[in-house]
Amino acid sequence: MIQRFVFGNPIDTEAVVKAIAPSEGVPEGWEIDEAGHRITRNLVAADVVYGLGETVRGLNKRGWQYISNNTDEPHHTEDRRSLYASQNFLLILGDTAHGIFVDTPGRVTFDIGYTKPDDLVITLDDFDVNLYVVEAGDPAEAVREFRQLIGKSYIPPRWAFGFGQSRWSYMNEAEVRDVVKSYREAGMPIDSVYLDIDYMDSYKDFTVSEERFPDLAGFTKEMRGEGVHLVPIIDAGVKMENGYDVCDEGKEKGYFCKDESGEDFVGAVWPGKVHFPDFLKPEVREWFGSLYGRLLDLGIDGFWNDMNEPALFYSQKRLKEVLGSLQGLDADTMDIDSFFAMAERVGSLFNNKEDYKSFYHTYHGQKIRHDKVHNLYGFNMTRAAGEAFARMVPDKRILLFSRASYIGMHRYGGVWTGDNSSWWSHLLLSMQQQPALNMCGFLFAGSDIGGFNCDVTEDLLIRWLEADLFTPLYRNHSAKGTRRQEAYQFGSQETFRNILNLRYALIPYIYHAFMKAQQEDGMYISPLSFGFPHDARARQVEDQFLIGEALMIAPVYTQNATGRYVYLPERMKLLRMRAVDDYDEEVLEPGDTYVPAALNEVLIFLRQGKSLPLSEPAESTSALDWNASRVIRFDD
Ligand code: MIG
């Protein structure tokens, strides 16, 4: 059962698709302190708190404080409170399952046993909110009810389930061609190569560098001949430049966010000075969305939307102030306090809180300050693209995913989890974020495999490709200046080839389970407790996951480990897989078992009465025979 409670005068976020008449009073089990802007619930020891989508830390969110405030945060360490997304849904699993969606577009603090271990305290900047509470017998049912409220999840094209290679710094056609050739020569399948900001002319959205990609239409066609889709990035900020038609038109039609005085707000990101389209206005979405058509016309059929928190390197106004305040400083006489004050002043330019309070949108016809609707920005950028695709190419699925998001965006695109690092802890995090994202409707999701920041090692990349074998978005991405991270760069070619081929052999299972979750508002990747809600041990498992209805996985995420302990809630059949046609099968009894897994081995567990179909691997999804060439069974 779902109930809606309304407090104050909430802004309609358009996150939900079902109108529910408000209930009187307060939701059962919660205390509401309107004056203190607080919603509180007492937790008992056995309660597990899931949810919040893409955040740091584990599956069970107890014991930390999270803040919904979409942030361009490149350090995903466990001391952080905000990442790129705000997905304000919590699921409390006790004797029954209890969900709460705090639907408000401003800042929300979730103190989940941080201040007091047994108190869940949700604090809002403004106490104007639609609260949706879900009461269900088990967690899967609670998620289903919630997902029915927020609408069906986005479905990508089939090829998007293939392997993708990305790197910030593929500078030109020749480099991309070389990446594809190297994968092909290594016999490793690949379906997509991502174009980061360097494909553009001076980082201007919807332009293509003449010098680096002189014939993108021709090149896209050439790559399609190789079975590869090119996926360009689009950034939120529009470069300020006279004669750049996107900027000119946006200015002329009043499509950009305004500052206090009604002028177009000036921020700075990669293109230098930019204006931010006011995606909260339907006509701006229609305009900006149509611009993707320029790339569709060149044969492009996938996009990733970046910098849409929006990230803000600085605002023009603050830069002037800060530079002004540094004028009188003199290196010869400066004392150490002034030195640190100077450094702090310069550092405060990035993503400055006050800057987010200095520009305005028009939303539902009303002028509104950005910080009040901050968490809706990336959602509406991605919605602009999704709505445009439905208009321009209604019969085609276009790949689309975003960095910033809010619940509701899941109807238009997926997400990637942003700038993680080549750390073992982030390998585990990449999987732990998945179930939380699924609860919030984001089924098409994935992390930067191998890690974005820092230098990868061969074993980390292998374990990461193994751990994320089932994530719908399966993309290797890394930052400029880091160690090269393409799978063919390393010595263990055979292992990489086998893992990537295994992914392709699994695509029919992955796709089927994904579509079932999409159509039935279910989970694709879930915590063990979803399959075993009455098993107290299963609730505590943070590093094993159910994939669809047939499988459990237990990734190895420790460097140099050649195995791990696995908790089996029931009898399962272990598949220790080295390749599609090379694996051990063993039935394991319930309980804790140490399971060896060498670096080239993946642990997959088949549940009783289920079967796992495997296809013959292919070099890309276009060449994949979706009929199973082999079926592994575990009959009761
Ligand atoms: O400020 O476009 O998260 O995936 O490679 C960095 C360059 C901007 C951040 C994205 C990352 C992308 C990078 N972008």
XYZ file of C-alpha atoms and ligand atoms in Angstrom:
650
model
C 0.000 0.000 0.000
C 1.204 3.503 -0.849
C 0.095 6.659 0.876
C 0.929 10.261 0.159
C 1.310 12.945 2.818
C 1.694 16.578 1.914
C 3.468 19.155 4.059
C 3.740 22.827 3.204
C 3.520 23.785 -0.400
C 5.638 21.284 -2.321
C 7.172 21.904 -5.718
C 5.984 19.309 -8.211
C 9.137 17.460 -9.280
C 7.344 15.278 -11.843
C 9.056 12.274 -10.307
C 5.842 10.282 -9.949
C 3.372 9.292 -12.636
C 0.403 8.324 -10.452
C -1.837 10.805 -8.710
C -2.548 9.705 -5.152
C -4.990 11.647 -3.003
C -3.215 12.933 0.105
C -3.852 11.204 3.431
C -4.570 13.107 6.614
C -2.250 13.126 9.579
C 1.235 11.677 9.654
C 2.604 8.426 8.255
C 2.529 5.573 10.751
C 5.780 4.986 12.567
C 7.117 8.453 11.769
C 7.230 11.632 13.774
C 6.897 14.898 11.959
C 8.403 18.077 13.333
C 7.298 20.747 10.890
C 8.961 23.585 12.760
C 12.259 21.713 12.884
C 11.877 20.549 9.244
C 12.407 17.018 10.494
C 10.948 13.594 9.855
C 12.035 10.954 12.354
C 11.703 7.220 12.815
C 13.051 4.912 15.410
C 15.055 1.969 14.134
C 15.273 -1.376 15.877
C 18.491 -3.347 15.909
C 17.465 -5.778 13.184
C 16.307 -3.096 10.719
C 18.310 -2.777 7.553
C 18.035 0.507 5.680
C 18.471 0.261 1.910
C 18.173 2.818 -0.834
C 19.334 6.310 -1.755
C 20.555 5.125 -5.159
C 24.033 6.224 -6.011
C 25.895 7.009 -2.782
C 29.100 5.988 -1.016
C 29.349 3.099 1.496
C 27.517 -0.210 1.571
C 24.106 -1.674 0.887
C 22.893 -1.071 4.431
C 22.999 2.709 4.801
C 22.873 2.651 8.617
C 25.633 4.527 10.378
C 26.222 7.519 8.137
C 24.723 10.797 7.045
C 23.905 11.360 3.380
C 22.936 14.647 1.781
C 20.919 14.879 -1.410
C 22.631 17.709 -3.205
C 23.848 16.820 -6.693
C 27.577 17.481 -6.670
C 30.447 17.126 -9.109
C 32.417 15.173 -6.526
C 35.520 13.456 -7.900
C 36.427 11.819 -4.567
C 34.074 8.954 -3.765
C 35.564 8.291 -0.365
C 33.506 7.087 2.561
C 33.613 10.464 4.282
C 31.590 12.078 1.485
C 27.943 12.931 1.921
C 26.883 13.860 -1.593
C 27.649 12.493 -5.024
C 26.096 13.416 -8.383
C 22.600 12.120 -7.776
C 19.637 12.559 -5.440
C 17.456 9.509 -5.209
C 15.468 10.095 -2.055
C 13.986 6.653 -1.566
C 14.713 4.559 1.515
C 13.602 1.022 2.179
C 13.572 -0.133 5.774
C 13.554 -3.878 6.097
C 12.358 -5.159 9.454
C 9.571 -7.706 10.003
C 7.899 -6.076 7.042
C 9.228 -3.674 4.425
C 8.641 0.016 4.750
C 9.571 2.529 2.056
C 9.661 6.302 2.066
C 10.182 8.672 -0.856
C 10.996 12.243 0.146
C 9.937 14.048 -2.979
C 11.425 17.510 -2.864
C 13.968 19.052 -5.252
C 16.098 20.901 -2.697
C 18.661 19.692 -0.214
C 17.708 16.783 2.047
C 19.826 15.305 4.837
C 19.396 11.643 5.720
C 20.891 10.969 9.123
C 20.657 7.196 9.264
C 21.879 6.404 12.732
C 24.750 8.856 12.388
C 23.918 11.203 15.261
C 22.071 8.569 17.269
C 22.418 4.921 16.253
C 18.715 4.135 16.474
C 17.307 7.289 14.946
C 16.606 7.870 11.316
C 16.256 11.618 10.911
C 15.457 13.250 7.604
C 15.912 17.024 7.529
C 14.766 19.306 4.742
C 15.987 22.806 3.965
C 12.407 23.772 3.168
C 9.586 21.796 4.689
C 7.557 21.640 1.503
C 7.326 18.033 0.541
C 5.342 15.159 -0.856
C 6.064 12.146 1.305
C 5.182 8.783 -0.137
C 5.197 5.827 2.213
C 4.996 2.219 1.120
C 4.016 -0.648 3.388
C 4.569 -4.177 2.113
C 5.153 -7.698 3.330
C 8.563 -8.060 1.731
C 11.170 -5.822 0.089
C 10.495 -6.929 -3.480
C 6.830 -6.038 -3.063
C 7.698 -2.639 -1.581
C 9.960 -1.882 -4.530
C 7.301 -2.990 -6.994
C 4.733 -0.668 -5.474
C 7.151 2.223 -5.411
C 8.247 1.661 -8.983
C 4.625 1.595 -10.118
C 4.327 5.039 -8.589
C 7.328 6.462 -10.441
C 6.756 4.809 -13.814
C 8.545 2.403 -16.099
C 12.304 2.429 -16.388
C 14.170 3.402 -19.525
C 15.130 0.643 -21.980
C 18.355 1.015 -23.958
C 19.014 -0.589 -27.336
C 20.291 -4.171 -27.233
C 23.777 -3.242 -28.369
C 24.142 -1.147 -25.210
C 24.513 -4.411 -23.269
C 27.723 -5.107 -25.177
C 31.127 -4.015 -23.965
C 32.066 -0.334 -24.344
C 35.479 1.281 -24.297
C 35.951 4.861 -23.249
C 38.761 7.149 -22.217
C 38.937 10.869 -21.738
C 41.522 11.735 -24.398
C 40.704 9.760 -27.540
C 41.717 12.735 -29.602
C 40.832 11.843 -33.162
C 39.508 9.316 -35.660
C 42.833 7.565 -35.914
C 42.966 6.883 -32.190
C 39.434 5.511 -32.083
C 40.118 3.379 -35.138
C 43.195 2.021 -33.395
C 41.230 1.110 -30.242
C 38.698 -0.851 -32.273
C 41.395 -2.537 -34.343
C 43.307 -3.523 -31.219
C 40.208 -5.119 -29.666
C 39.448 -6.960 -32.879
C 43.017 -8.179 -33.242
C 43.030 -9.370 -29.647
C 39.819 -11.297 -30.336
C 37.987 -9.355 -27.620
C 34.385 -8.356 -28.368
C 33.346 -4.717 -28.331
C 30.171 -2.822 -29.246
C 30.882 0.819 -28.548
C 33.547 3.466 -28.231
C 32.759 6.630 -26.331
C 33.724 10.078 -27.521
C 34.631 12.382 -24.655
C 34.688 16.188 -24.896
C 37.623 16.231 -27.323
C 35.450 15.318 -30.326
C 33.819 18.736 -30.110
C 34.998 21.989 -31.535
C 36.182 24.003 -28.495
C 33.887 21.968 -26.216
C 30.803 23.387 -27.917
C 27.793 21.077 -27.627
C 26.475 19.670 -30.908
C 29.593 20.653 -32.843
C 32.286 18.313 -34.152
C 35.940 19.242 -34.528
C 36.725 19.521 -38.250
C 40.330 18.822 -37.579
C 39.986 15.737 -35.420
C 36.800 14.197 -36.815
C 36.590 15.696 -40.327
C 33.787 13.358 -41.432
C 31.917 12.055 -38.404
C 29.071 10.692 -40.551
C 31.522 8.707 -42.645
C 33.456 7.592 -39.607
C 30.302 6.526 -37.749
C 29.384 4.434 -40.772
C 32.845 2.926 -40.983
C 32.675 1.978 -37.289
C 29.206 0.496 -37.690
C 30.716 -1.683 -40.379
C 33.004 -2.964 -37.616
C 30.017 -3.564 -35.351
C 30.884 -0.508 -33.227
C 28.648 2.378 -32.155
C 30.170 5.770 -31.322
C 28.712 7.429 -28.238
C 29.444 11.151 -27.888
C 29.257 13.107 -24.644
C 27.064 16.195 -24.207
C 27.807 18.707 -21.428
C 25.230 20.894 -19.727
C 26.953 24.280 -20.206
C 26.654 26.069 -23.554
C 29.786 27.966 -24.578
C 29.375 31.734 -24.753
C 30.506 32.674 -28.195
C 29.066 35.067 -30.734
C 28.223 33.253 -33.917
C 27.846 29.853 -32.207
C 24.260 29.253 -33.188
C 23.284 27.300 -30.065
C 24.441 30.153 -27.861
C 22.947 32.823 -30.105
C 19.560 31.141 -30.296
C 19.458 30.367 -26.587
C 20.198 34.009 -25.758
C 17.737 35.397 -28.227
C 14.885 33.180 -27.076
C 15.599 33.582 -23.380
C 16.394 29.903 -22.879
C 19.226 30.305 -20.347
C 19.111 30.603 -16.557
C 19.171 34.212 -15.369
C 21.118 35.982 -12.649
C 19.536 38.332 -10.060
C 19.413 41.191 -12.506
C 17.738 39.151 -15.232
C 20.864 38.766 -17.385
C 21.969 35.344 -18.586
C 23.950 33.772 -15.749
C 27.649 33.289 -16.537
C 29.471 30.258 -15.187
C 32.571 28.469 -16.374
C 33.161 24.816 -17.213
C 35.274 23.117 -19.930
C 34.255 25.458 -22.778
C 35.276 28.456 -20.645
C 32.415 30.814 -19.966
C 29.010 29.218 -20.428
C 25.298 29.774 -20.035
C 23.121 27.062 -18.532
C 19.970 26.118 -20.436
C 16.887 26.274 -18.237
C 15.905 22.633 -18.753
C 13.005 23.077 -16.351
C 11.097 24.882 -19.104
C 9.344 22.600 -21.612
C 10.244 24.827 -24.587
C 13.918 24.752 -23.600
C 13.814 20.977 -23.365
C 12.211 20.817 -26.773
C 14.882 23.077 -28.264
C 17.892 21.479 -26.586
C 16.557 17.975 -27.223
C 16.135 18.702 -30.919
C 19.806 19.638 -31.129
C 20.733 15.992 -30.458
C 19.123 15.463 -33.858
C 22.206 16.993 -35.467
C 24.225 14.026 -34.260
C 21.448 11.511 -34.964
C 21.605 12.787 -38.555
C 25.262 11.747 -38.668
C 24.306 8.209 -37.683
C 24.951 8.548 -33.939
C 22.578 6.523 -31.752
C 23.855 6.947 -28.205
C 24.792 9.756 -25.819
C 26.076 10.374 -22.293
C 25.112 13.593 -20.537
C 27.810 15.029 -18.295
C 28.418 17.989 -15.959
C 24.702 18.332 -15.316
C 24.612 18.784 -11.537
C 25.440 21.369 -12.955
C 29.176 21.395 -12.285
C 30.491 24.922 -11.910
C 34.242 25.588 -11.987
C 33.482 29.196 -11.122
C 30.950 31.944 -11.685
C 32.073 35.070 -13.482
C 30.859 37.224 -10.623
C 32.770 35.369 -7.921
C 35.928 35.116 -10.011
C 35.946 38.898 -10.283
C 35.474 39.250 -6.537
C 38.190 36.755 -5.695
C 40.687 38.203 -8.149
C 39.875 41.651 -6.785
C 40.514 40.543 -3.226
C 43.947 39.205 -4.199
C 45.095 42.494 -5.702
C 46.772 43.925 -2.623
C 48.695 40.753 -1.779
C 52.429 40.915 -1.863
C 54.628 37.830 -1.902
C 57.406 39.494 0.048
C 55.316 40.573 2.986
C 52.621 37.881 3.023
C 52.340 35.994 6.322
C 51.287 32.364 6.549
C 47.687 33.111 7.581
C 47.214 35.314 4.530
C 48.718 32.611 2.377
C 46.159 30.048 3.545
C 43.358 32.595 3.310
C 44.365 33.233 -0.292
C 44.476 29.524 -1.145
C 41.085 29.025 0.448
C 39.574 31.923 -1.439
C 40.768 30.479 -4.738
C 39.590 26.976 -3.811
C 36.153 28.298 -2.900
C 35.483 29.127 -6.543
C 34.648 25.491 -7.396
C 30.996 24.473 -7.092
C 30.435 27.358 -4.675
C 27.285 26.965 -2.607
C 26.446 30.648 -2.852
C 26.714 30.587 -6.644
C 23.942 28.014 -6.768
C 21.790 30.590 -5.001
C 22.572 33.267 -7.554
C 20.692 32.136 -10.633
C 17.099 31.438 -11.517
C 14.787 29.175 -13.436
C 11.245 29.477 -14.615
C 9.459 26.358 -13.416
C 5.757 25.775 -13.924
C 5.571 29.449 -14.869
C 7.182 30.723 -11.659
C 10.579 32.289 -11.151
C 12.536 30.099 -8.762
C 16.043 30.235 -7.351
C 18.304 27.448 -8.548
C 19.141 25.897 -5.167
C 15.424 25.256 -4.536
C 15.246 22.973 -7.582
C 18.914 22.068 -7.870
C 18.467 18.306 -7.882
C 16.143 18.438 -10.887
C 18.664 19.905 -13.308
C 20.363 16.765 -14.671
C 17.014 14.949 -14.678
C 15.555 17.562 -16.982
C 18.589 17.731 -19.265
C 18.281 13.996 -19.814
C 14.545 14.274 -20.135
C 15.087 16.880 -22.880
C 17.056 14.297 -24.848
C 14.669 11.422 -24.069
C 11.593 13.413 -25.062
C 13.320 14.518 -28.262
C 14.217 10.943 -29.215
C 10.616 9.867 -28.691
C 9.607 12.687 -31.058
C 12.371 12.397 -33.652
C 12.998 8.657 -33.817
C 9.940 7.071 -32.181
C 10.707 3.591 -33.469
C 14.294 3.508 -32.387
C 15.895 2.989 -28.997
C 18.707 5.457 -28.345
C 21.363 4.835 -25.706
C 21.209 7.598 -23.121
C 22.662 7.923 -19.662
C 23.492 10.759 -17.368
C 25.766 11.687 -14.493
C 23.357 13.759 -12.372
C 19.881 12.416 -11.692
C 16.744 12.519 -9.588
C 14.034 9.878 -9.398
C 11.858 10.376 -12.478
C 14.871 10.559 -14.766
C 14.874 6.764 -14.780
C 12.040 6.947 -17.328
C 14.282 8.719 -19.843
C 17.769 7.295 -19.407
C 20.223 5.414 -17.273
C 23.167 6.546 -15.176
C 26.834 5.923 -14.804
C 28.256 6.444 -11.367
C 30.821 9.120 -12.207
C 34.467 9.615 -11.398
C 35.420 6.667 -9.231
C 39.045 5.609 -8.807
C 41.135 2.579 -9.674
C 40.809 1.261 -6.139
C 39.723 -2.163 -4.904
C 37.211 -0.516 -2.585
C 35.568 1.103 -5.604
C 35.260 -2.230 -7.332
C 33.056 -3.349 -4.433
C 31.262 0.006 -4.347
C 30.421 -0.305 -8.036
C 28.345 -3.397 -7.256
C 26.874 -2.083 -4.014
C 25.459 0.955 -5.815
C 23.520 -1.214 -8.251
C 20.686 -2.572 -6.060
C 20.126 0.862 -4.543
C 19.834 2.310 -8.040
C 17.413 -0.439 -9.083
C 15.127 0.340 -6.140
C 14.908 3.912 -7.409
C 14.046 2.842 -10.954
C 17.528 3.085 -12.453
C 17.994 -0.311 -14.050
C 20.395 0.716 -16.777
C 23.485 1.609 -14.799
C 27.153 0.886 -14.423
C 30.410 2.225 -13.095
C 33.619 3.172 -14.861
C 35.104 -0.311 -14.985
C 38.764 -0.311 -13.981
C 38.234 3.033 -12.268
C 38.296 6.551 -13.715
C 40.906 8.346 -11.606
C 44.316 6.875 -10.692
C 46.338 4.114 -12.302
C 44.785 0.716 -12.777
C 46.614 -2.588 -12.400
C 45.998 -5.621 -14.533
C 44.527 -7.677 -11.710
C 42.174 -4.861 -10.683
C 40.843 -4.550 -14.212
C 40.357 -8.315 -14.453
C 38.514 -8.539 -11.128
C 36.398 -5.488 -12.011
C 35.345 -6.909 -15.374
C 34.465 -10.128 -13.529
C 32.589 -8.416 -10.693
C 30.557 -6.200 -13.032
C 29.972 -9.016 -15.519
C 26.213 -8.534 -15.137
C 25.875 -4.742 -14.878
C 23.703 -3.570 -17.781
C 26.156 -0.784 -18.645
C 29.509 -2.529 -19.102
C 31.998 0.206 -19.914
C 35.713 0.627 -19.270
C 36.441 4.346 -18.803
C 39.462 6.215 -17.520
C 40.714 9.748 -17.091
C 43.234 11.633 -19.137
C 46.751 11.204 -17.790
C 46.108 7.884 -16.055
C 47.660 4.581 -17.111
C 46.140 3.207 -20.308
C 43.312 0.908 -19.351
C 42.040 -0.833 -22.494
C 41.910 -4.605 -21.933
C 44.376 -5.270 -24.765
C 47.090 -3.201 -23.048
C 47.903 -5.996 -20.613
C 49.690 -9.318 -20.769
C 46.875 -11.684 -19.753
C 45.137 -11.448 -23.129
C 43.602 -14.886 -22.800
C 41.932 -13.996 -19.496
C 40.525 -10.719 -20.821
C 39.315 -12.444 -23.968
C 37.578 -15.132 -21.925
C 35.852 -12.677 -19.581
C 34.623 -10.450 -22.375
C 33.443 -13.444 -24.370
C 31.661 -14.713 -21.267
C 29.849 -11.381 -20.997
C 28.629 -11.804 -24.566
C 27.549 -15.384 -23.912
C 25.523 -14.061 -20.954
C 23.864 -11.171 -22.812
C 20.658 -13.089 -23.579
C 20.260 -13.920 -19.863
C 21.176 -10.358 -18.868
C 18.781 -8.846 -21.360
C 15.947 -11.160 -20.443
C 16.353 -10.517 -16.701
C 16.671 -6.778 -17.324
C 13.485 -6.694 -19.403
C 11.598 -8.713 -16.818
C 12.642 -6.264 -14.117
C 11.641 -3.378 -16.364
C 8.244 -4.781 -17.234
C 7.369 -6.053 -13.783
C 8.881 -3.142 -11.826
C 11.261 -5.549 -10.184
C 14.901 -5.658 -9.240
C 17.539 -6.739 -11.724
C 20.456 -6.729 -9.262
C 19.351 -7.164 -5.659
C 20.712 -7.779 -2.176
C 20.375 -11.375 -0.955
C 17.628 -10.327 1.441
C 15.277 -9.773 -1.494
C 15.394 -13.444 -2.316
C 15.596 -14.562 1.306
C 13.723 -11.934 3.353
C 13.465 -14.114 6.458
C 17.101 -15.122 6.572
C 18.799 -12.903 9.161
C 22.256 -13.729 7.841
C 21.303 -12.851 4.263
C 20.418 -9.347 5.443
C 23.954 -8.799 6.549
C 25.609 -9.855 3.318
C 27.131 -6.829 1.613
C 29.172 -8.476 -1.118
C 26.946 -11.015 -2.853
C 24.122 -10.163 -5.195
C 21.174 -11.788 -6.911
C 20.987 -11.295 -10.668
C 17.497 -11.837 -11.982
C 15.784 -14.920 -10.648
C 18.310 -17.629 -11.407
C 21.697 -16.390 -10.233
C 23.724 -15.255 -7.269
C 27.189 -13.785 -7.726
C 30.046 -13.397 -5.254
C 32.807 -11.251 -6.705
C 36.387 -11.334 -5.468
C 37.335 -7.757 -4.616
C 40.546 -8.174 -2.641
C 43.923 -7.852 -4.306
C 45.936 -11.076 -4.441
C 43.026 -13.160 -3.116
C 42.545 -16.509 -4.812
C 39.159 -17.209 -3.327
C 36.658 -15.955 -0.772
C 34.010 -16.983 1.700
C 30.525 -17.198 0.303
C 27.291 -17.404 2.274
C 24.757 -19.750 0.733
C 21.219 -19.203 2.011
C 20.168 -22.422 0.273
C 21.669 -25.221 -1.828
C 23.089 -23.789 -5.001
C 25.171 -24.988 -7.884
C 28.533 -23.275 -8.085
C 29.821 -22.481 -11.548
C 33.481 -21.555 -11.378
C 33.917 -20.144 -14.854
C 37.169 -19.591 -16.711
C 35.456 -19.352 -20.070
C 32.111 -20.097 -21.695
C 33.229 -23.644 -22.346
C 35.574 -24.119 -19.415
C 34.060 -24.282 -15.940
C 33.639 -26.444 -12.852
C 30.217 -27.341 -11.519
C 29.657 -28.275 -7.913
C 26.563 -28.363 -5.732
C 27.174 -26.551 -2.444
C 25.179 -26.934 0.739
C 23.752 -23.939 2.657
C 26.074 -22.077 5.022
C 29.474 -20.452 4.806
C 31.922 -21.946 2.392
C 35.360 -20.934 1.248
C 35.331 -20.981 -2.535
C 38.596 -20.815 -4.466
C 38.609 -18.409 -7.414
C 41.875 -17.777 -9.205
C 42.336 -14.473 -10.988
C 40.893 -15.892 -14.202
C 37.841 -17.450 -12.512
C 34.372 -16.000 -11.958
C 32.006 -17.350 -9.315
C 28.409 -17.703 -10.436
C 25.819 -19.614 -8.402
C 22.780 -21.153 -10.005
C 19.674 -21.436 -7.861
C 17.606 -24.585 -7.471
C 15.207 -25.348 -10.267
C 16.789 -22.720 -12.506
C 18.880 -22.852 -15.612
C 21.442 -20.589 -17.214
C 21.444 -20.273 -20.982
C 24.730 -19.348 -22.659
C 25.154 -18.197 -26.224
C 28.080 -18.592 -28.517
C 30.166 -15.421 -27.983
C 30.479 -12.999 -30.901
C 32.658 -9.998 -31.670
C 29.703 -7.655 -31.206
C 26.017 -7.945 -30.313
C 25.070 -7.521 -33.980
C 26.747 -10.865 -34.685
C 25.386 -12.590 -31.568
C 23.157 -15.625 -31.976
C 20.627 -15.138 -29.188
C 19.748 -18.810 -29.099
C 21.484 -20.669 -26.347
C 24.274 -22.928 -27.517
C 24.472 -24.429 -24.061
C 22.231 -24.551 -20.991
C 23.497 -25.238 -17.491
C 20.787 -26.614 -15.216
C 20.308 -27.162 -11.539
C 17.220 -29.279 -11.120
C 15.792 -29.734 -7.642
O 35.471 17.576 -15.291
O 34.585 15.023 -19.978
O 32.525 12.230 -15.125
O 33.493 10.694 -17.235
O 35.565 11.788 -18.793
C 35.583 16.316 -15.894
C 35.645 14.678 -19.144
C 34.522 16.167 -16.947
C 33.640 14.151 -15.988
C 33.031 12.815 -16.291
C 34.058 11.944 -16.943
C 34.566 12.599 -18.213
C 35.153 13.972 -17.873
N 34.125 14.792 -17.201
